[in-house]
Amino acid sequence: MRVDASPDQAVRGVTQERGGVAEPVTDEHAGGPVAQAPTMRDVADRAGVGLATVSRVVNDLGSVRPATAERVRAAILELGFQRNEVARALRPGQHSQTIGLLLGDLTNPFYATLAKAAVAVAGTARFAVVLSTVDEDPEVERQAVRELVGRRVAGLVIVPDQGDYRFLREETGRRALPVVFVDRPTTTADADTVVLDNEGGGRTATAHLLAHGHRRVAVLVAPSYYTTGRRLRGYRRAMREAGVPVDERLVVSLRHGTPEEAEAATHGLLALAEPPTAVFCTTGFLAEGAIRALGLANRSLALVGFDDFPLADLLPVPLTVVATDSERLAETATELLLARIAGSTADPVRVVLPVRLVARGSGEIAPPPAS
């Protein structure tokens, strides 16, 4: 995905929200979808390679097999891809050729994927990425921002941990430092934001279980950050739309959101006098814990997870999931930041990326016959 003009024309096939109103991205003159320049992701898909491989070929970094490099170059020619020349448009001495990326715990595959995709996109503009992990600690995050600003980074991509980001103005002083928030929004900073359709995903997962005959649907909720809170909202919305009362004993909020907590919580649900017949897990970690508990108890419940994880499709009963595209999340955020660095002054945008249900078997288990 490329952003060469304004961020409000940055995204193809997603929803942008302004003032709380969701609008499809369209060309107001043509009345149809906005035509977008081909992206590095398009080149990777056409050539059948990863983003990192395309980045190495585009930037002449070598270490790519000749046949693979030729395939990438052919895809570039077919698609008409052009490298983002943001770096060449910058005034000498304005700032470094570096952007800062602030993430959570990199042991979480979600954040690792974000980092890899951001580095690949930044590389097309010849920007380096300085990575900082703050592990959900507001004080550590603020210190990380201070250090990155001290390095005179060209901009920041932040997975926000706290709600109040007015401190950014204090840290940057008179310098107008471009910032893009990703995965979670903030209400105290006027900046571009890229998030997933978390509420829609929670609603879809729950509606899927209800459609298969379940009425006692439990939900395991990781600590109430924006993402899992919205997924819980989607769960409640689907139950309400189906006319099914929510039994609050089946809504389990966990303190840390670890697989071990989810395993213990699932055992607790199974021990209820009226146990659930289905469970919606708001993160992949929680799905892992629930699967372990069901295996140890030799019980079979319908199960839907949010976010995929390795081997989920190879389980004895493959896991049904709400799948997300974390690579696209990072790519979109990084492209928006590069546009700001290049001088875009368009109004800040809020980009909501779609999610999709992947039915594999676990979410399609029918409830037991009524006794």
XYZ file of C-alpha atoms in Angstrom, residues 180-327:
148
model
C 0.636 7.256 13.728
C -1.165 5.072 16.261
C -1.710 1.430 15.374
C -3.932 -1.340 16.801
C -5.422 0.951 19.469
C -6.616 4.565 19.294
C -6.043 7.417 21.693
C -8.444 10.247 22.441
C -5.855 12.849 23.414
C -3.686 13.041 20.299
C -4.854 14.271 16.901
C -3.101 11.766 14.669
C -3.694 9.075 12.055
C -4.863 5.777 13.561
C -5.064 2.256 12.106
C -7.086 -0.404 13.932
C -8.819 -3.710 13.292
C -12.571 -4.169 13.262
C -12.477 -5.695 16.732
C -16.148 -5.230 17.542
C -17.198 -6.641 14.189
C -14.944 -9.632 14.743
C -16.383 -10.325 18.193
C -19.889 -10.068 16.825
C -19.079 -12.402 13.912
C -17.482 -15.029 16.172
C -20.423 -15.048 18.571
C -23.053 -14.979 15.832
C -21.338 -17.985 14.250
C -21.694 -19.983 17.459
C -25.309 -18.877 17.889
C -26.057 -19.913 14.301
C -24.917 -23.433 15.176
C -27.505 -23.730 17.905
C -25.592 -22.535 20.972
C -27.297 -20.415 23.613
C -24.891 -20.738 26.520
C -21.891 -19.056 24.949
C -19.025 -18.138 27.278
C -16.396 -15.511 26.523
C -12.829 -15.307 27.874
C -11.592 -11.720 27.930
C -7.954 -10.671 28.190
C -7.133 -7.476 30.153
C -9.431 -4.713 29.034
C -7.350 -2.858 26.512
C -9.192 -1.299 23.615
C -9.003 -4.418 21.436
C -10.445 -7.021 23.790
C -12.966 -4.552 25.175
C -14.323 -4.031 21.669
C -14.401 -7.783 21.047
C -16.442 -8.213 24.217
C -18.763 -5.464 22.984
C -19.212 -7.448 19.756
C -20.064 -10.555 21.794
C -22.753 -8.688 23.725
C -24.111 -7.153 20.548
C -24.491 -10.545 18.829
C -26.215 -12.023 21.879
C -28.592 -9.066 22.060
C -29.393 -9.222 18.354
C -30.187 -12.940 18.698
C -32.441 -12.273 21.695
C -30.249 -14.440 23.945
C -29.708 -13.126 27.496
C -26.072 -12.903 28.625
C -25.327 -15.014 31.690
C -22.657 -12.897 33.389
C -21.176 -16.036 34.957
C -20.060 -16.941 31.433
C -18.230 -13.628 30.933
C -14.767 -14.269 32.376
C -12.322 -11.352 32.563
C -8.733 -12.425 33.158
C -6.091 -10.403 34.964
C -3.128 -11.031 32.662
C -4.516 -12.878 29.642
C -2.069 -15.797 29.727
C -2.754 -19.309 28.407
C -2.473 -20.593 31.976
C -5.217 -18.250 33.171
C -7.425 -19.279 30.252
C -6.854 -22.940 31.052
C -7.905 -22.419 34.682
C -10.904 -20.324 33.653
C -12.079 -22.992 31.219
C -11.899 -25.656 33.941
C -14.023 -23.323 36.066
C -16.614 -22.970 33.316
C -16.785 -26.720 32.840
C -17.460 -27.150 36.569
C -20.586 -24.952 36.523
C -23.937 -26.617 37.175
C -24.944 -25.340 33.733
C -21.696 -25.210 31.789
C -21.431 -23.397 28.463
C -21.687 -25.335 25.223
C -19.428 -22.903 23.377
C -16.573 -20.519 24.168
C -15.326 -17.405 22.374
C -11.706 -16.540 23.203
C -10.776 -12.907 22.602
C -7.070 -13.634 21.892
C -4.976 -16.456 20.502
C -3.267 -16.977 23.849
C -6.644 -17.572 25.496
C -7.630 -20.046 22.799
C -4.446 -22.029 23.472
C -5.293 -22.266 27.171
C -8.907 -23.248 26.520
C -7.822 -25.985 24.100
C -5.481 -27.442 26.710
C -8.206 -27.436 29.368
C -10.677 -29.181 27.070
C -8.075 -31.799 26.176
C -7.214 -32.522 29.804
C -10.897 -32.756 30.706
C -11.652 -34.855 27.633
C -14.516 -32.529 26.809
C -15.728 -31.228 23.476
C -17.105 -27.703 23.251
C -17.514 -25.407 20.299
C -14.633 -22.929 20.304
C -13.765 -19.801 18.299
C -10.545 -17.819 18.777
C -9.558 -14.294 17.764
C -6.255 -14.184 15.833
C -4.668 -17.238 14.321
C -1.600 -19.039 15.599
C 0.774 -21.697 14.173
C -0.660 -25.214 13.864
C -4.180 -24.088 14.790
C -5.372 -25.704 11.561
C -3.623 -29.004 12.404
C -5.248 -29.677 15.777
C -7.372 -32.860 16.127
C -10.326 -30.497 15.726
C -8.923 -27.562 13.725
C -9.595 -24.219 15.381
C -12.133 -21.826 13.923
C -10.764 -18.285 14.208
C -11.454 -14.670 13.457
C -8.408 -14.038 11.280
C -6.662 -10.672 11.126
C -3.974 -9.275 8.851
C -1.360 -7.841 11.203
C 1.054 -7.302 8.314
